[in-house]
Amino acid sequence: MTASNFAHLEPDFPAVHAAATSAERLAMSEPEAAAILAGKAVELALGWAFAHDAGLTPPAQTGASRMINDPDLRTIMGQKVHAKARFINLVRNKSAHEGATLKPEGARQVVEELHHVLHWFGRTYARRQKPPEPNNFDPAPLTARADLVRDARRKIETTDRELAKRTEELEELRAKYASLDDELKAKRAEVAKARADQIADPHDYHEAETRLRFIDLLLAEAGWSDLKEGRDLEYRVEPMPNEKGHGVADYVLWGADGLPLAVVEAKRTRRDPAEGKRQAELYADALEAMHGRRPVIFYTNGYEHWIWDDARKIPPRRLGGFKTALELGEMIARRNDAKPLVSQTPKAAIAGRPYQTRALARIAEHFDGGSRKALLVMATGTGKTRTVVALVDMMVRAGLVKRALFLADRISLVRQARNAFAAHLPDSSPVNLVTDPPGTGRVYVSTYPTMMNLIDRADRSGRRFGPGHFDLVIIDEAHRSIYKRYRAIFEWFDSYLVGLTATPRDEVDRDTYRMFDLDPGHPTDFYGLEEAIEDDFLVPFDPISLPTRFMREGIRYDDLSDEEKDQWDELEWGEAGRREEVTAGEINTYLFNADTVDKVLAHLMTHGIRVNGGDRIGKTIIFAANKAHAKFIEDRFNAGWPSYGGTFARSIVHGESYAQSLIDSFSIAGKEPHIAISVDMLDTGVDVPEVLNLVFFKLVRSKTKFWQMVGRGTRLCPDLFGPGTRKTEFRIFDVCGNLEFFGSNPELSDPAVPKSLTERLIETRLKVVQAIDQTVSPHVSGEPAVTTKPDEVGLDLPGFSGERLAHF
């Protein structure tokens, strides 16, 4: 008898070994505990891989599901091993979170699958001791012993505490490794190379029962749990073009009317599921001849699943699992009820602008032509959300959509989307899943993490959001990081997919275009900032640069290689605003210098666009570097303008109580605060047409983020300066050299406008502080006006010489 199927793990991976052997020992006496420990062993193993393999990037959020769904890991593991890891995690979740009862035989199967996963893990990463070859699974160690039965529960608790401690140690080790020097990075790369260069794996991961276990589990999650031999399983169909004249379908899924809804052809795991495509098609022919209705076709190898409704001449497509009886019934009903999308006219009250109707027409042509994905690139403020609200309405009227999902990366954007659907399409009964997870409706809005958690969640009635639940998924602010981090969402649902982004067309990365099956640089439709301004749907900006010597030094985005630009764009430049040429101390000295902040605020209050006949500065957003910086700016404003009572300018940052209430107040014309000092709260997704001034008081080194921030001021606002006098421009006050950094702007390169914003930005509209012989602080009550010279303003003005302030 083998001492343990996992003995080879102990020298290199003691924590993984401990969890796996505990699962092995408890499988026959405490099956639910064994399943939980098996899942823990997979989680620890994958955690080690993400910490040490240079080919893997740790996911933003921890957890087994996040790691298992990582596309890079799936490539390294291979399809079969990946599916086994996913199977173990599914059973673990059912045992741990849903109170599901697991029989000892089920636990044995879980441990057997764990053996395959950890064989791959040890073979790939072990250095002291590789697993034996061949490494056949031995069920003997699973035999329950009397002494284990007596103290099983006590050992579960003890082991869990030990595993939690070792997990903490692993996290500490991961943090330590993340901070090591280039030598360690080279060693990690060497590990990845050794893994890539190893000989082909001769181990056979296939077990015939695995396919059936996995298919049965996914079918049960879709509500197909009570399957009977001879009708649901191994159902005889005829005629078939073979010698016998009949065949046996692996699965037939029946409707309440007694007619077939779907036929499932299952192939061995080592075979391509497409090998069953023709066989499944012939079974569908026979079922149609026998029962008068053609079923939907599924073909699968247990790990990879394809759906094909050939009656509608729609090509096969891959999905995450199987559909419910209701969803299959809706698919079959569309064969007769669905209408061409181009036949549906968009409602002008929802999206009636010419570029919106053009975008909807192009999506309709795209979808009617057989494609199921579309990407809209539209400048901030041009009504992307209203455009897709109109699209949902069109697809519902065409009979193509019953339920739609709108995904965004911020809670505030989810709230806005929900309000937009409620206002323009009230019959959709929109549900905000962030605040109302059990809610039901026809349109659901959610953040990506919330939806990932809801997909993973299931109860005894099945999985709530199965692969067929949504007919349309809309992705707001679509970009590469979302696909890399949350790609599993889009692979799970069998739906039309529409992406929205305000990123300039030439800045949309190639991976995003590939995600939507498009050629780079060619979205389904494009409407840029320059065109929107020329068409008078957005307002232009008046750029005022307040340059300093230190901000002008350093690297330019346009001087970087494409790879460096990708890495640069993916960095988070919020808290420290770090650049390699400037230390954190220099930045903090500059940003937190009272003299500098006072003069910037004075310039804003003197030269910012005003309302109420010039009596008050218009709505203004100041983009601060971090929370402390925002508070410092607010304090300096209150010190300089005490008559405003501390309510005119407010910092709005994450973690502050009732921050959203301040955003709501700022969004109301005429209501305080009139100056919002933001740290990442108002950078994107906030629609306040009254905004007239933006102050960039921080470094921004993502071109996408920069133009999203600029978009906070581009929206039209009628009657802002009185009846019949609308907003015609807004002002940007740039303290940190962002305007110069992004001097080349692809979005502003369309030839439709005679003189581009880039030309105005660089050639004619670049301004400096007009501080010569001007009064800069008349706002300080009880103090005389102070007349300053250019150098005393603390700004490095071109064309002037003299002493500069030391803190620059």
Coordinates of C-alpha atoms in Angstrom, one line a residue, residues 340-690:
P340 CA -33.8 41.5 -37.6
L341 CA -32.3 44.1 -35.3
V342 CA -32.0 46.6 -38.3
S343 CA -35.8 46.6 -38.4
Q344 CA -36.0 48.3 -35.0
T345 CA -35.7 52.1 -35.0
P346 CA -34.0 53.6 -32.0
K347 CA -36.2 55.7 -29.8
A348 CA -35.1 59.3 -30.3
A349 CA -36.1 60.2 -26.8
I350 CA -33.4 57.9 -25.5
A351 CA -30.6 58.3 -28.0
G352 CA -31.6 60.5 -30.9
R353 CA -28.3 62.2 -31.8
P354 CA -27.0 61.4 -35.3
Y355 CA -23.8 59.7 -34.1
Q356 CA -25.8 57.6 -31.6
T357 CA -28.3 56.3 -34.2
R358 CA -25.3 55.6 -36.5
A359 CA -23.6 53.6 -33.8
L360 CA -26.8 51.6 -33.1
A361 CA -27.3 51.0 -36.9
R362 CA -23.7 49.6 -37.1
I363 CA -24.2 47.3 -34.1
A364 CA -27.5 46.1 -35.7
E365 CA -25.7 45.3 -39.0
H366 CA -23.0 43.6 -37.0
F367 CA -25.3 41.4 -35.0
D368 CA -27.6 40.6 -37.9
G369 CA -24.6 39.5 -39.8
G370 CA -23.8 36.8 -37.3
S371 CA -21.3 38.6 -35.0
R372 CA -22.1 38.6 -31.3
K373 CA -19.6 41.3 -30.2
A374 CA -19.3 45.0 -30.7
L375 CA -17.1 47.8 -29.4
L376 CA -18.1 51.5 -29.3
V377 CA -15.4 54.1 -28.8
M378 CA -17.2 57.4 -27.8
A379 CA -15.7 60.5 -26.2
T380 CA -16.6 61.1 -22.6
G381 CA -19.9 63.1 -22.4
T382 CA -21.4 61.8 -25.7
G383 CA -23.9 59.6 -24.1
K384 CA -22.5 56.0 -24.1
T385 CA -24.9 54.8 -21.5
R386 CA -28.0 56.3 -23.2
T387 CA -26.8 54.6 -26.4
V388 CA -26.8 51.2 -24.9
V389 CA -30.1 51.8 -23.1
A390 CA -31.5 52.4 -26.6
L391 CA -29.8 49.2 -27.8
V392 CA -31.3 47.1 -25.0
D393 CA -34.8 48.5 -25.9
M394 CA -34.2 47.7 -29.6
M395 CA -33.0 44.1 -28.8
V396 CA -35.9 43.5 -26.5
R397 CA -38.4 44.6 -29.2
A398 CA -36.5 42.4 -31.7
G399 CA -37.0 39.4 -29.4
L400 CA -33.3 38.9 -29.0
V401 CA -32.9 39.9 -25.3
K402 CA -34.9 39.0 -22.2
R403 CA -32.3 39.9 -19.6
A404 CA -29.3 42.2 -19.9
L405 CA -26.3 42.9 -17.6
F406 CA -24.4 46.2 -17.4
L407 CA -20.9 46.0 -15.8
A408 CA -18.8 48.9 -14.5
D409 CA -15.7 49.2 -12.4
R410 CA -17.1 51.7 -9.9
I411 CA -20.1 51.7 -7.6
S412 CA -20.9 55.3 -8.7
L413 CA -21.0 54.2 -12.3
V414 CA -23.3 51.3 -11.4
R415 CA -25.6 53.7 -9.7
Q416 CA -25.6 56.1 -12.6
A417 CA -26.3 53.3 -15.1
R418 CA -29.2 52.0 -12.9
N419 CA -30.7 55.5 -12.8
A420 CA -30.3 55.9 -16.6
F421 CA -32.2 52.6 -17.3
A422 CA -34.9 53.6 -14.7
A423 CA -35.3 57.0 -16.4
H424 CA -35.3 56.0 -20.0
L425 CA -36.4 52.4 -19.9
P426 CA -38.5 52.0 -16.7
D427 CA -40.1 48.7 -17.8
S428 CA -36.7 47.1 -17.6
S429 CA -37.0 47.2 -13.7
P430 CA -33.2 47.7 -13.3
V431 CA -31.6 46.1 -10.3
N432 CA -28.4 47.3 -8.7
L433 CA -26.7 44.1 -7.6
V434 CA -24.2 45.9 -5.4
T435 CA -27.0 47.1 -3.1
D436 CA -29.7 44.6 -3.9
P437 CA -28.1 41.2 -4.6
P438 CA -31.3 39.2 -4.4
G439 CA -33.2 41.6 -6.6
T440 CA -34.8 40.5 -9.9
G441 CA -35.6 42.5 -13.1
R442 CA -34.8 42.5 -16.8
V443 CA -31.7 44.7 -16.5
Y444 CA -29.0 44.1 -13.9
V445 CA -26.1 46.5 -13.1
S446 CA -23.1 45.4 -11.2
T447 CA -19.4 45.9 -10.5
Y448 CA -17.1 43.2 -11.7
P449 CA -16.1 41.8 -8.3
T450 CA -19.8 41.6 -7.3
M451 CA -20.7 39.7 -10.4
M452 CA -17.7 37.3 -10.0
N453 CA -19.0 36.5 -6.4
L454 CA -22.5 36.0 -7.6
I455 CA -21.4 33.7 -10.4
D456 CA -19.5 31.6 -7.9
R457 CA -22.5 31.4 -5.6
A458 CA -25.1 28.6 -5.8
D459 CA -27.6 27.1 -3.5
R460 CA -29.7 23.9 -3.5
S461 CA -31.9 25.2 -6.3
G462 CA -28.9 25.7 -8.6
R463 CA -26.6 28.5 -9.7
R464 CA -28.4 31.8 -9.9
F465 CA -26.5 33.3 -12.8
G466 CA -25.9 30.4 -15.1
P467 CA -24.3 30.6 -18.5
G468 CA -27.6 31.4 -20.2
H469 CA -29.0 33.9 -17.7
F470 CA -28.1 37.0 -19.7
D471 CA -28.7 37.5 -23.4
L472 CA -26.6 40.8 -23.5
V473 CA -23.6 41.9 -21.4
I474 CA -22.5 45.5 -21.6
I475 CA -19.0 46.4 -20.4
D476 CA -18.4 50.0 -19.4
E477 CA -14.9 51.5 -19.7
A478 CA -13.7 48.4 -21.6
H479 CA -9.9 48.1 -21.4
R480 CA -7.3 45.4 -21.1
S481 CA -7.0 45.2 -17.4
I482 CA -10.7 44.3 -17.1
Y483 CA -10.3 41.5 -19.6
K484 CA -7.2 40.1 -17.9
R485 CA -8.7 40.3 -14.5
Y486 CA -12.4 39.4 -15.2
R487 CA -12.2 37.5 -18.4
A488 CA -14.0 34.6 -16.8
I489 CA -17.2 36.6 -16.7
F490 CA -17.3 37.0 -20.4
E491 CA -16.4 33.4 -21.1
W492 CA -19.0 32.2 -18.7
F493 CA -22.1 33.9 -20.1
D494 CA -23.5 32.9 -23.5
S495 CA -24.5 36.4 -24.6
Y496 CA -24.1 39.3 -27.0
L497 CA -21.2 41.4 -25.8
V498 CA -20.9 45.2 -26.2
G499 CA -17.9 47.2 -25.0
L500 CA -17.9 50.9 -24.3
T501 CA -14.9 53.1 -23.9
A502 CA -13.9 56.7 -24.0
T503 CA -10.2 55.8 -24.7
P504 CA -9.0 57.4 -27.9
R505 CA -9.3 55.0 -30.8
D506 CA -5.5 54.6 -31.4
E507 CA -4.9 54.1 -27.6
V508 CA -7.3 51.1 -27.4
D509 CA -4.9 48.2 -26.9
R510 CA -4.8 45.3 -29.4
D511 CA -6.0 42.8 -26.8
T512 CA -9.3 44.8 -26.4
Y513 CA -9.9 44.7 -30.2
R514 CA -9.1 41.0 -30.2
M515 CA -11.6 40.4 -27.4
F516 CA -14.3 41.8 -29.7
D517 CA -13.0 40.0 -32.8
L518 CA -12.0 43.3 -34.4
D519 CA -8.9 44.5 -36.3
P520 CA -6.8 46.9 -34.2
G521 CA -7.8 50.5 -34.7
H522 CA -11.2 49.6 -36.2
P523 CA -14.0 49.6 -33.5
T524 CA -17.6 48.9 -34.5
D525 CA -18.1 52.6 -34.3
F526 CA -16.1 55.7 -33.3
Y527 CA -17.0 59.2 -32.2
G528 CA -14.1 61.2 -30.9
L529 CA -13.7 64.3 -28.8
E530 CA -12.7 66.6 -31.7
E531 CA -15.7 65.5 -33.8
A532 CA -18.1 65.9 -30.9
I533 CA -16.8 69.5 -30.3
E534 CA -17.0 70.3 -34.0
D535 CA -20.6 69.0 -34.0
D536 CA -21.4 71.1 -30.9
F537 CA -22.2 68.2 -28.7
L538 CA -19.3 68.8 -26.4
V539 CA -17.5 72.0 -25.4
P540 CA -13.7 72.7 -25.9
F541 CA -11.3 73.5 -23.2
D542 CA -9.0 76.5 -22.6
P543 CA -5.7 75.0 -21.4
I544 CA -3.7 77.0 -18.9
S545 CA -0.3 75.5 -17.9
L546 CA 1.3 76.6 -14.7
P547 CA 4.7 75.0 -15.5
T548 CA 7.5 74.4 -13.0
R549 CA 11.1 73.4 -13.8
F550 CA 10.9 70.1 -12.0
M551 CA 7.7 69.1 -13.8
R552 CA 9.2 69.7 -17.2
E553 CA 12.2 67.4 -16.4
G554 CA 11.9 63.7 -16.9
I555 CA 10.7 61.2 -19.5
R556 CA 7.9 61.8 -22.0
Y557 CA 5.3 59.2 -22.7
D558 CA 5.8 59.4 -26.4
D559 CA 9.5 58.6 -26.0
L560 CA 8.8 55.2 -24.4
S561 CA 8.7 51.9 -26.3
D562 CA 5.3 50.2 -26.8
E563 CA 6.1 47.7 -24.1
E564 CA 7.1 50.4 -21.7
K565 CA 3.9 52.4 -22.5
D566 CA 1.8 49.3 -21.7
Q567 CA 3.6 48.9 -18.3
W568 CA 3.4 52.6 -17.6
D569 CA -0.4 52.8 -18.4
E570 CA -1.1 49.8 -16.0
L571 CA 0.6 51.5 -13.0
E572 CA -1.5 53.2 -10.4
W573 CA -0.2 56.8 -10.2
G574 CA -2.5 58.0 -7.3
E575 CA -1.0 58.0 -3.9
A576 CA 2.6 59.2 -4.4
G577 CA 2.6 60.4 -8.0
R578 CA 6.1 58.8 -8.3
R579 CA 8.5 59.4 -11.2
E580 CA 12.0 58.0 -11.4
E581 CA 13.6 61.4 -11.8
V582 CA 12.0 62.9 -8.8
T583 CA 12.0 61.6 -5.2
A584 CA 8.9 61.3 -3.1
G585 CA 10.4 64.0 -0.8
E586 CA 10.6 66.6 -3.6
I587 CA 7.1 65.9 -4.8
N588 CA 5.7 66.2 -1.2
T589 CA 7.6 69.4 -0.7
Y590 CA 6.1 70.8 -3.8
L591 CA 2.5 69.6 -3.4
F592 CA 2.3 70.4 0.3
N593 CA 4.1 73.8 0.2
A594 CA 1.6 76.3 1.5
D595 CA 2.9 79.1 -0.7
T596 CA 2.5 77.0 -3.8
V597 CA -1.0 75.9 -2.9
D598 CA -2.1 79.4 -2.0
K599 CA -0.9 80.8 -5.3
V600 CA -2.6 78.1 -7.3
L601 CA -5.8 78.7 -5.5
A602 CA -5.5 82.4 -5.9
H603 CA -4.9 82.0 -9.6
L604 CA -8.0 79.7 -9.9
M605 CA -10.2 82.2 -8.0
T606 CA -8.9 85.1 -10.1
H607 CA -8.9 83.5 -13.6
G608 CA -11.4 80.6 -13.3
I609 CA -14.7 80.9 -15.3
R610 CA -17.3 82.4 -13.1
V611 CA -21.1 82.3 -12.9
N612 CA -23.9 84.4 -11.4
G613 CA -22.8 87.5 -13.3
G614 CA -19.2 86.9 -12.2
D615 CA -20.1 86.8 -8.5
R616 CA -19.0 83.1 -7.9
I617 CA -16.4 80.7 -9.4
G618 CA -18.2 78.0 -11.4
K619 CA -18.2 74.4 -10.4
T620 CA -14.6 73.3 -10.1
I621 CA -12.8 69.9 -9.6
I622 CA -9.3 69.9 -8.2
F623 CA -7.5 66.6 -8.8
A624 CA -5.3 66.0 -5.7
A625 CA -2.5 63.5 -5.3
N626 CA -3.7 61.8 -2.2
K627 CA -6.0 62.2 0.8
A628 CA -3.5 64.2 2.8
H629 CA -2.9 66.5 -0.1
A630 CA -6.7 67.0 -0.6
K631 CA -7.1 67.9 3.1
F632 CA -4.1 70.3 2.9
I633 CA -5.7 72.1 -0.1
E634 CA -9.0 72.3 1.7
D635 CA -7.4 73.8 4.8
R636 CA -5.4 76.3 2.7
F637 CA -8.6 77.4 0.9
N638 CA -10.5 77.9 4.2
A639 CA -7.5 79.9 5.6
G640 CA -7.5 82.1 2.6
W641 CA -11.2 82.5 2.1
P642 CA -12.7 82.2 5.6
S643 CA -15.8 84.1 4.6
Y644 CA -17.1 81.0 2.7
G645 CA -17.5 79.2 6.0
G646 CA -15.7 76.0 5.2
T647 CA -18.4 74.7 2.9
F648 CA -17.5 76.2 -0.4
A649 CA -14.5 73.8 -1.1
R650 CA -14.6 70.2 0.2
S651 CA -12.3 67.2 -0.2
I652 CA -14.0 64.1 -1.5
V653 CA -11.9 61.0 -1.0
H654 CA -12.4 57.3 -0.5
G655 CA -13.0 56.1 3.0
E656 CA -14.6 59.4 4.2
S657 CA -18.0 59.1 5.8
Y658 CA -20.8 60.3 3.5
A659 CA -18.4 61.1 0.6
Q660 CA -21.2 60.1 -1.9
S661 CA -23.5 62.7 -0.3
L662 CA -20.9 65.4 -1.1
I663 CA -20.7 64.2 -4.7
D664 CA -24.5 64.4 -4.8
S665 CA -24.5 67.9 -3.5
F666 CA -21.7 68.9 -5.9
S667 CA -23.8 67.6 -8.8
I668 CA -26.6 70.0 -8.0
A669 CA -26.3 73.4 -9.7
G670 CA -26.2 76.2 -7.2
K671 CA -25.6 74.0 -4.2
E672 CA -22.4 73.8 -2.2
P673 CA -19.7 72.6 -2.5
H674 CA -18.7 74.5 -5.6
I675 CA -15.1 73.3 -5.5
A676 CA -14.6 69.5 -5.2
I677 CA -11.1 68.4 -4.2
S678 CA -11.0 64.8 -5.5
V679 CA -8.8 61.8 -5.1
D680 CA -9.9 59.3 -7.7
M681 CA -13.6 59.9 -6.8
L682 CA -14.4 62.3 -9.6
D683 CA -11.9 61.2 -12.2
T684 CA -14.4 59.1 -14.2
G685 CA -18.1 58.5 -14.4
V686 CA -19.3 61.7 -12.7
D687 CA -21.7 63.7 -14.9
V688 CA -21.9 67.4 -13.7
P689 CA -22.5 69.6 -16.8
E690 CA -22.0 72.7 -14.7

